[in-house]
Amino acid sequence: MSRRPVAVAASLLTVLALGAVSACSSTSSASTGGSGGTPTVKLMAGGLDKQIYLPYQLAQQLGFYKKYGVNVELSTEQDGGVGAEEAMASGQVDMAGAWYNHTIEFQAKGKAVEDVVQLSGAPGEREMCTTKSGVTSGADFKGKTLGVTDLGSGTDTLTQFLAAKKGVKTSQFHRIAVGAGSTAVAALQKGKVDCVMTTQPTVAAIQKKGVGTSAIDLATTAGATTAMGGAYPAASVLARTDWVNQNKATVQKVVDALVATMHWINTHSAADIANKLPASFVSNQLVTKADYISALNEDKGQFLPDGIMPAGGPKTSLATEQLVGNVKGAVDLGKTFTNAFAVQANKTEGFKTTTTPAGPNG
């Protein structure tokens, strides 16, 4: 997950004001309102229009949040602004649509945050490089300038991991923030970077313009396993553990809606999915609808069909964090995720689970 997609603008004053409010409300319960006291949950995602994060908006478009009795107010990160996981941890929003690895980073900092439903088993990212770069693996990063969504983001961690796995130190290459969408495309086009780690639909736009090709595939579970040694759980829903404990019934409703969405994705075509999403997501200055559908067909394998955290996934994520130096102390993986809500959601709907679940040790 890249944490800094191009998104709606928000002023620094607004962010500061939200932070001030959160200091008094970080442990508050989900608000209730509307007919029948339907709970309202605020969920910020790391880029609602990015394919890796499409389940959050798709659940809204399909009417699943309403069906399962919860009002979910979706928002998206601002480019270069407060990250979804940071907004959640500080109480600005209740939940974050972000990568699982942040739960490990938070625990290392003494903050209890957990993943309540896992949507993907791969980052959904590709290392897009110019043909003259000569990059085919992390071993080729030496001496290169590499674009990431933002320094400290998930794409930054993955870039460092791919290098470290091949024995290349971070001091041997240069990383710069290029955002996503048009800014990432421009960075490649203007020669500011040799490669950029990004997701669909930016990948499709880069390929269509002929400014870069996919050098490393982290877009599917199979690709991530090859490059990283195991499934890498990425897109998920994160929440503070104290908030989860106070709002279990509401959390279950959100997970019910998203598990139903993952089942829907698994049983429908890329075209069906594109037809349900907002028009601006699938057809814009970057890509046509046909491009979007083609890209989703290519990378649809990143999505898990049942919302279950896959066995080995937490261990792979922890190994990544340790190798790049983000986490140095002991981590209790069992406190970073739970499959309880997803298991119950599948049972309630009669869905057959196919993902082998991670145990308490990851």
CSV table of C-alpha atoms in Angstrom, one decimal:
chain,number,residue,atom,x,y,z
A,1,MET,CA,0.0,0.0,0.0
A,2,SER,CA,1.3,2.9,-0.8
A,3,ARG,CA,0.1,5.3,1.7
A,4,ARG,CA,0.1,8.6,-0.2
A,5,PRO,CA,-2.1,8.4,-3.3
A,6,VAL,CA,-3.3,11.4,-5.1
A,7,ALA,CA,-6.5,12.3,-3.3
A,8,VAL,CA,-8.8,15.1,-2.3
A,9,ALA,CA,-7.2,18.2,-0.9
A,10,ALA,CA,-7.4,19.2,2.7
A,11,SER,CA,-5.8,22.1,4.5
A,12,LEU,CA,-3.2,21.7,7.3
A,13,LEU,CA,-5.5,23.6,9.5
A,14,THR,CA,-8.2,21.0,9.1
A,15,VAL,CA,-5.8,18.2,9.9
A,16,LEU,CA,-4.6,20.1,13.0
A,17,ALA,CA,-8.2,20.8,14.1
A,18,LEU,CA,-9.1,17.1,13.7
A,19,GLY,CA,-6.0,16.2,15.8
A,20,ALA,CA,-7.1,18.5,18.6
A,21,VAL,CA,-10.6,16.9,18.6
A,22,SER,CA,-9.1,13.4,18.6
A,23,ALA,CA,-7.1,14.0,21.7
A,24,CYS,CA,-10.4,14.0,23.6
A,25,SER,CA,-12.2,11.3,21.6
A,26,SER,CA,-9.6,8.6,20.7
A,27,THR,CA,-11.5,6.0,22.8
A,28,SER,CA,-15.0,7.0,21.9
A,29,SER,CA,-17.5,4.5,20.6
A,30,ALA,CA,-18.9,4.6,17.1
A,31,SER,CA,-21.7,7.2,16.8
A,32,THR,CA,-25.2,6.2,16.2
A,33,GLY,CA,-27.7,8.0,14.1
A,34,GLY,CA,-30.3,7.5,11.4
A,35,SER,CA,-33.3,5.2,11.6
A,36,GLY,CA,-33.0,2.5,14.2
A,37,GLY,CA,-29.8,3.9,15.7
A,38,THR,CA,-27.6,2.6,12.8
A,39,PRO,CA,-24.0,3.0,13.9
A,40,THR,CA,-21.8,5.3,11.8
A,41,VAL,CA,-18.1,4.5,11.2
A,42,LYS,CA,-15.6,6.8,9.7
A,43,LEU,CA,-13.1,4.9,7.5
A,44,MET,CA,-10.2,6.6,5.7
A,45,ALA,CA,-8.5,4.7,2.9
A,46,GLY,CA,-5.1,5.1,1.4
A,47,GLY,CA,-6.6,6.1,-2.0
A,48,LEU,CA,-10.2,5.1,-2.7
A,49,ASP,CA,-9.6,5.3,-6.5
A,50,LYS,CA,-6.7,2.9,-6.5
A,51,GLN,CA,-7.4,-0.7,-7.6
A,52,ILE,CA,-5.6,-2.1,-4.5
A,53,TYR,CA,-8.2,-0.3,-2.3
A,54,LEU,CA,-11.3,-0.8,-4.5
A,55,PRO,CA,-13.2,-3.1,-2.0
A,56,TYR,CA,-14.0,-0.2,0.4
A,57,GLN,CA,-15.9,1.9,-2.3
A,58,LEU,CA,-17.3,-1.2,-4.0
A,59,ALA,CA,-19.0,-2.3,-0.7
A,60,GLN,CA,-20.6,1.1,-0.7
A,61,GLN,CA,-21.7,0.9,-4.4
A,62,LEU,CA,-23.2,-2.5,-3.8
A,63,GLY,CA,-25.1,-1.3,-0.8
A,64,PHE,CA,-23.5,-3.9,1.5
A,65,TYR,CA,-22.7,-1.5,4.4
A,66,LYS,CA,-26.4,-0.6,4.5
A,67,LYS,CA,-27.5,-4.2,4.1
A,68,TYR,CA,-25.5,-5.2,7.1
A,69,GLY,CA,-26.6,-2.3,9.3
A,70,VAL,CA,-23.8,0.2,9.4
A,71,ASN,CA,-23.3,3.6,7.9
A,72,VAL,CA,-19.7,3.9,6.7
A,73,GLU,CA,-18.4,7.4,5.9
A,74,LEU,CA,-15.5,6.9,3.5
A,75,SER,CA,-12.7,9.4,3.0
A,76,THR,CA,-9.4,9.3,1.2
A,77,GLU,CA,-5.9,10.4,2.1
A,78,GLN,CA,-4.6,13.7,0.8
A,79,ASP,CA,-1.4,13.6,-1.2
A,80,GLY,CA,1.5,14.1,1.2
A,81,GLY,CA,-0.8,14.6,4.1
A,82,VAL,CA,-1.8,12.5,7.1
A,83,GLY,CA,-1.9,8.8,6.4
A,84,ALA,CA,-5.0,6.8,6.9
A,85,GLU,CA,-3.4,4.6,9.5
A,86,GLU,CA,-2.1,7.7,11.3
A,87,ALA,CA,-5.6,9.3,11.2
A,88,MET,CA,-7.0,6.1,12.7
A,89,ALA,CA,-4.3,5.8,15.5
A,90,SER,CA,-4.9,9.4,16.6
A,91,GLY,CA,-8.7,9.1,16.6
A,92,GLN,CA,-9.5,11.3,13.6
A,93,VAL,CA,-11.3,8.3,12.1
A,94,ASP,CA,-12.4,5.0,13.5
A,95,MET,CA,-10.9,2.7,10.9
A,96,ALA,CA,-8.2,2.8,8.2
A,97,GLY,CA,-8.1,1.1,4.9
A,98,ALA,CA,-4.4,0.5,4.9
A,99,TRP,CA,-1.7,-2.1,4.8
A,100,TYR,CA,-1.4,-4.7,7.6
A,101,ASN,CA,2.3,-4.0,8.2
A,102,HIS,CA,1.4,-0.8,10.0
A,103,THR,CA,0.0,-2.9,12.9
A,104,ILE,CA,3.5,-4.3,13.4
A,105,GLU,CA,5.1,-0.8,13.3
A,106,PHE,CA,2.5,0.5,15.8
A,107,GLN,CA,3.2,-2.3,18.2
A,108,ALA,CA,6.9,-1.6,18.0
A,109,LYS,CA,6.0,2.0,19.1
A,110,GLY,CA,3.8,0.8,22.0
A,111,LYS,CA,0.5,1.3,20.3
A,112,ALA,CA,-2.2,-1.4,20.1
A,113,VAL,CA,-3.7,-1.5,16.6
A,114,GLU,CA,-5.1,-4.6,14.9
A,115,ASP,CA,-6.2,-5.8,11.5
A,116,VAL,CA,-9.9,-7.0,11.6
A,117,VAL,CA,-10.3,-8.2,8.0
A,118,GLN,CA,-7.7,-9.0,5.3
A,119,LEU,CA,-8.6,-8.0,1.8
A,120,SER,CA,-5.4,-8.9,-0.2
A,121,GLY,CA,-2.5,-11.3,-0.1
A,122,ALA,CA,-0.2,-9.1,-2.1
A,123,PRO,CA,0.8,-5.4,-2.2
A,124,GLY,CA,-0.7,-5.0,-5.7
A,125,GLU,CA,2.4,-3.0,-6.6
A,126,ARG,CA,4.8,-3.2,-9.6
A,127,GLU,CA,8.3,-1.8,-9.9
A,128,MET,CA,7.8,0.1,-13.2
A,129,CYS,CA,11.2,0.9,-14.8
A,130,THR,CA,12.4,2.6,-17.9
A,131,THR,CA,13.9,0.2,-20.5
A,132,LYS,CA,17.3,1.8,-20.2
A,133,SER,CA,17.4,1.3,-16.4
A,134,GLY,CA,18.4,-2.3,-16.8
A,135,VAL,CA,16.5,-3.2,-13.6
A,136,THR,CA,15.1,-6.7,-13.4
A,137,SER,CA,15.5,-7.3,-9.6
A,138,GLY,CA,16.5,-5.6,-6.4
A,139,ALA,CA,20.1,-6.4,-7.2
A,140,ASP,CA,20.0,-3.8,-9.9
A,141,PHE,CA,18.9,-1.0,-7.6
A,142,LYS,CA,22.5,0.0,-6.8
A,143,GLY,CA,23.2,3.5,-8.1
A,144,LYS,CA,19.6,4.1,-9.2
A,145,THR,CA,17.0,6.7,-8.3
A,146,LEU,CA,13.8,5.0,-7.2
A,147,GLY,CA,10.4,6.6,-6.9
A,148,VAL,CA,8.1,5.7,-4.0
A,149,THR,CA,4.7,7.1,-3.1
A,150,ASP,CA,6.1,8.8,0.0
A,151,LEU,CA,9.2,8.3,2.2
A,152,GLY,CA,8.1,6.1,5.1
A,153,SER,CA,5.2,4.6,3.1
A,154,GLY,CA,4.5,1.0,2.3
A,155,THR,CA,6.1,1.3,-1.1
A,156,ASP,CA,9.2,2.8,0.5
A,157,THR,CA,9.5,-0.2,2.8
A,158,LEU,CA,9.0,-2.7,0.0
A,159,THR,CA,11.6,-0.9,-2.2
A,160,GLN,CA,14.2,-1.2,0.7
A,161,PHE,CA,13.2,-4.8,1.3
A,162,LEU,CA,13.7,-5.8,-2.4
A,163,ALA,CA,17.2,-4.2,-2.3
A,164,ALA,CA,18.1,-5.7,1.1
A,165,LYS,CA,17.0,-9.2,0.0
A,166,LYS,CA,19.6,-8.9,-2.8
A,167,GLY,CA,22.3,-7.5,-0.5
A,168,VAL,CA,22.0,-3.9,-1.7
A,169,LYS,CA,22.2,-1.3,1.1
A,170,THR,CA,19.9,1.8,1.2
A,171,SER,CA,23.0,4.0,1.0
A,172,GLN,CA,23.7,2.5,-2.4
A,173,PHE,CA,20.6,4.0,-4.1
A,174,HIS,CA,18.4,7.1,-3.8
A,175,ARG,CA,14.7,7.2,-3.0
A,176,ILE,CA,12.4,10.1,-3.7
A,177,ALA,CA,8.7,10.7,-3.2
A,178,VAL,CA,6.7,10.9,-6.4
A,179,GLY,CA,3.2,10.3,-5.3
A,180,ALA,CA,0.9,8.3,-7.5
A,181,GLY,CA,-1.1,8.9,-10.7
A,182,SER,CA,0.1,11.7,-13.0
A,183,THR,CA,3.0,12.7,-10.7
A,184,ALA,CA,4.4,9.2,-10.8
A,185,VAL,CA,4.0,9.0,-14.5
A,186,ALA,CA,5.7,12.4,-15.0
A,187,ALA,CA,8.7,11.3,-12.8
A,188,LEU,CA,9.4,8.5,-15.1
A,189,GLN,CA,8.6,10.5,-18.3
A,190,LYS,CA,11.0,13.3,-17.3
A,191,GLY,CA,13.8,11.1,-16.2
A,192,LYS,CA,13.6,12.1,-12.5
A,193,VAL,CA,13.6,8.4,-11.6
A,194,ASP,CA,14.8,5.1,-13.1
A,195,CYS,CA,11.9,3.2,-11.5
A,196,VAL,CA,8.8,3.9,-9.5
A,197,MET,CA,6.8,1.5,-7.4
A,198,THR,CA,3.1,2.0,-8.0
A,199,THR,CA,-0.3,0.3,-8.5
A,200,GLN,CA,-3.1,0.2,-11.0
A,201,PRO,CA,-4.3,2.3,-12.7
A,202,THR,CA,-1.0,4.2,-12.7
A,203,VAL,CA,0.7,1.0,-14.0
A,204,ALA,CA,-1.6,0.9,-17.0
A,205,ALA,CA,-1.0,4.6,-17.7
A,206,ILE,CA,2.8,4.1,-17.7
A,207,GLN,CA,2.6,1.1,-20.0
A,208,LYS,CA,0.2,2.9,-22.4
A,209,LYS,CA,2.5,5.9,-22.6
A,210,GLY,CA,5.5,3.7,-23.2
A,211,VAL,CA,7.6,5.3,-20.5
A,212,GLY,CA,8.1,2.1,-18.4
A,213,THR,CA,7.6,-1.6,-18.1
A,214,SER,CA,6.9,-3.9,-15.1
A,215,ALA,CA,10.3,-5.1,-13.8
A,216,ILE,CA,9.2,-6.7,-10.5
A,217,ASP,CA,5.7,-8.1,-9.9
A,218,LEU,CA,4.2,-7.7,-6.5
A,219,ALA,CA,0.7,-7.3,-7.8
A,220,THR,CA,-0.6,-10.8,-7.3
A,221,THR,CA,-0.3,-13.3,-4.5
A,222,ALA,CA,1.8,-15.6,-6.7
A,223,GLY,CA,4.1,-12.7,-7.7
A,224,ALA,CA,4.5,-11.6,-4.1
A,225,THR,CA,5.4,-15.1,-3.0
A,226,THR,CA,8.0,-15.4,-5.7
A,227,ALA,CA,9.6,-12.0,-4.9
A,228,MET,CA,9.2,-12.0,-1.2
A,229,GLY,CA,9.2,-15.6,-0.1
A,230,GLY,CA,5.5,-15.7,0.9
A,231,ALA,CA,2.1,-14.1,0.7
A,232,TYR,CA,2.3,-10.4,1.8
A,233,PRO,CA,-0.9,-9.2,3.4
A,234,ALA,CA,-1.5,-5.7,2.3
A,235,ALA,CA,-4.9,-4.0,2.0
A,236,SER,CA,-6.9,-4.5,5.1
A,237,VAL,CA,-9.0,-2.7,7.7
A,238,LEU,CA,-7.1,-1.5,10.8
A,239,ALA,CA,-8.5,-0.1,14.1
A,240,ARG,CA,-7.2,0.6,17.5
A,241,THR,CA,-7.6,-2.4,19.8
A,242,ASP,CA,-9.4,-0.4,22.5
A,243,TRP,CA,-11.9,0.9,19.9
A,244,VAL,CA,-12.5,-2.7,18.6
A,245,ASN,CA,-13.1,-4.0,22.1
A,246,GLN,CA,-15.7,-1.2,22.7
A,247,ASN,CA,-17.5,-1.7,19.4
A,248,LYS,CA,-17.4,-5.4,18.5
A,249,ALA,CA,-20.9,-5.5,17.1
A,250,THR,CA,-20.2,-2.5,14.8
A,251,VAL,CA,-16.9,-4.0,13.7
A,252,GLN,CA,-18.7,-7.2,12.8
A,253,LYS,CA,-21.1,-5.3,10.6
A,254,VAL,CA,-18.3,-3.6,8.7
A,255,VAL,CA,-16.5,-7.0,8.3
A,256,ASP,CA,-19.7,-8.7,7.2
A,257,ALA,CA,-20.1,-6.1,4.5
A,258,LEU,CA,-16.5,-6.4,3.3
A,259,VAL,CA,-16.4,-10.2,3.4
A,260,ALA,CA,-19.6,-10.2,1.2
A,261,THR,CA,-17.7,-7.7,-1.1
A,262,MET,CA,-14.7,-10.0,-1.4
A,263,HIS,CA,-16.9,-12.9,-2.2
A,264,TRP,CA,-18.6,-10.7,-4.9
A,265,ILE,CA,-15.3,-9.8,-6.4
A,266,ASN,CA,-14.3,-13.4,-6.5
A,267,THR,CA,-17.4,-14.4,-8.3
A,268,HIS,CA,-17.6,-11.5,-10.8
A,269,SER,CA,-15.5,-10.3,-13.7
A,270,ALA,CA,-13.3,-7.3,-13.9
A,271,ALA,CA,-15.8,-5.7,-16.2
A,272,ASP,CA,-18.6,-6.3,-13.6
A,273,ILE,CA,-16.5,-4.7,-10.9
A,274,ALA,CA,-15.6,-1.7,-13.1
A,275,ASN,CA,-19.3,-1.2,-14.0
A,276,LYS,CA,-20.2,-0.8,-10.3
A,277,LEU,CA,-17.4,1.7,-9.4
A,278,PRO,CA,-17.8,5.4,-9.8
A,279,ALA,CA,-17.2,6.5,-13.4
A,280,SER,CA,-14.3,8.8,-12.3
A,281,PHE,CA,-12.4,5.8,-10.8
A,282,VAL,CA,-12.3,3.8,-14.1
A,283,SER,CA,-12.1,6.5,-16.8
A,284,ASN,CA,-10.1,9.6,-16.3
A,285,GLN,CA,-7.0,11.5,-17.5
A,286,LEU,CA,-4.8,8.4,-16.7
A,287,VAL,CA,-6.8,5.5,-18.2
A,288,THR,CA,-9.8,4.6,-20.2
A,289,LYS,CA,-12.4,2.1,-18.9
A,290,ALA,CA,-11.0,-0.5,-21.2
A,291,ASP,CA,-7.5,0.1,-19.7
A,292,TYR,CA,-8.9,-0.2,-16.2
A,293,ILE,CA,-10.6,-3.5,-16.9
A,294,SER,CA,-7.5,-4.9,-18.6
A,295,ALA,CA,-5.4,-3.9,-15.6
A,296,LEU,CA,-7.8,-5.4,-13.1
A,297,ASN,CA,-7.9,-8.6,-15.1
A,298,GLU,CA,-4.1,-8.8,-14.8
A,299,ASP,CA,-3.9,-8.0,-11.1
A,300,LYS,CA,-7.2,-9.3,-9.7
A,301,GLY,CA,-5.3,-12.2,-8.1
A,302,GLN,CA,-4.2,-10.0,-5.2
A,303,PHE,CA,-7.7,-10.1,-3.6
A,304,LEU,CA,-8.5,-12.8,-1.1
A,305,PRO,CA,-12.0,-14.3,-1.5
A,306,ASP,CA,-12.9,-14.5,2.2
A,307,GLY,CA,-11.2,-11.8,4.3
A,308,ILE,CA,-9.1,-14.3,6.1
A,309,MET,CA,-5.5,-13.4,7.1
A,310,PRO,CA,-3.4,-16.1,5.2
A,311,ALA,CA,-1.0,-18.4,7.0
A,312,GLY,CA,2.5,-17.1,6.9
A,313,GLY,CA,1.5,-13.6,5.8
A,314,PRO,CA,2.2,-11.9,9.2
A,315,LYS,CA,5.6,-13.6,9.4
A,316,THR,CA,6.5,-12.4,5.9
A,317,SER,CA,5.4,-8.9,6.8
A,318,LEU,CA,7.4,-8.9,10.0
A,319,ALA,CA,10.5,-10.2,8.2
A,320,THR,CA,10.2,-7.3,5.8
A,321,GLU,CA,10.0,-4.8,8.6
A,322,GLN,CA,13.0,-6.3,10.4
A,323,LEU,CA,15.1,-6.5,7.3
A,324,VAL,CA,14.7,-2.8,6.5
A,325,GLY,CA,15.2,-1.9,10.1
A,326,ASN,CA,11.7,-0.5,10.9
A,327,VAL,CA,11.2,-3.0,13.7
A,328,LYS,CA,14.0,-4.2,16.0
A,329,GLY,CA,12.4,-5.5,19.1
A,330,ALA,CA,10.1,-8.4,19.8
A,331,VAL,CA,6.6,-8.4,18.2
A,332,ASP,CA,3.6,-10.5,19.3
A,333,LEU,CA,2.0,-11.2,15.9
A,334,GLY,CA,-1.1,-12.6,17.5
A,335,LYS,CA,-2.0,-9.1,18.7
A,336,THR,CA,-1.7,-7.5,15.3
A,337,PHE,CA,-4.6,-9.3,13.6
A,338,THR,CA,-7.7,-11.3,14.2
A,339,ASN,CA,-9.6,-13.7,12.0
A,340,ALA,CA,-12.6,-13.9,14.4
A,341,PHE,CA,-14.7,-11.4,12.6
A,342,ALA,CA,-14.1,-12.7,9.1
A,343,VAL,CA,-14.7,-16.3,10.2
A,344,GLN,CA,-18.0,-15.3,11.7
A,345,ALA,CA,-18.9,-13.3,8.6
A,346,ASN,CA,-18.3,-16.3,6.3
A,347,LYS,CA,-20.2,-18.6,8.7
A,348,THR,CA,-23.2,-16.2,8.8
A,349,GLU,CA,-23.4,-16.0,5.0
A,350,GLY,CA,-22.6,-19.7,4.4
A,351,PHE,CA,-19.5,-18.8,2.3
A,352,LYS,CA,-16.9,-21.5,2.0
A,353,THR,CA,-13.5,-20.3,3.1
A,354,THR,CA,-10.5,-21.2,1.0
A,355,THR,CA,-7.7,-19.2,2.5
A,356,THR,CA,-5.6,-21.2,5.1
A,357,PRO,CA,-5.8,-19.0,8.2
A,358,ALA,CA,-2.8,-17.7,10.0
A,359,GLY,CA,-2.4,-18.9,13.6
A,360,PRO,CA,-1.5,-16.7,16.6
A,361,ASN,CA,2.2,-16.9,15.6
A,362,GLY,CA,1.5,-15.7,12.1
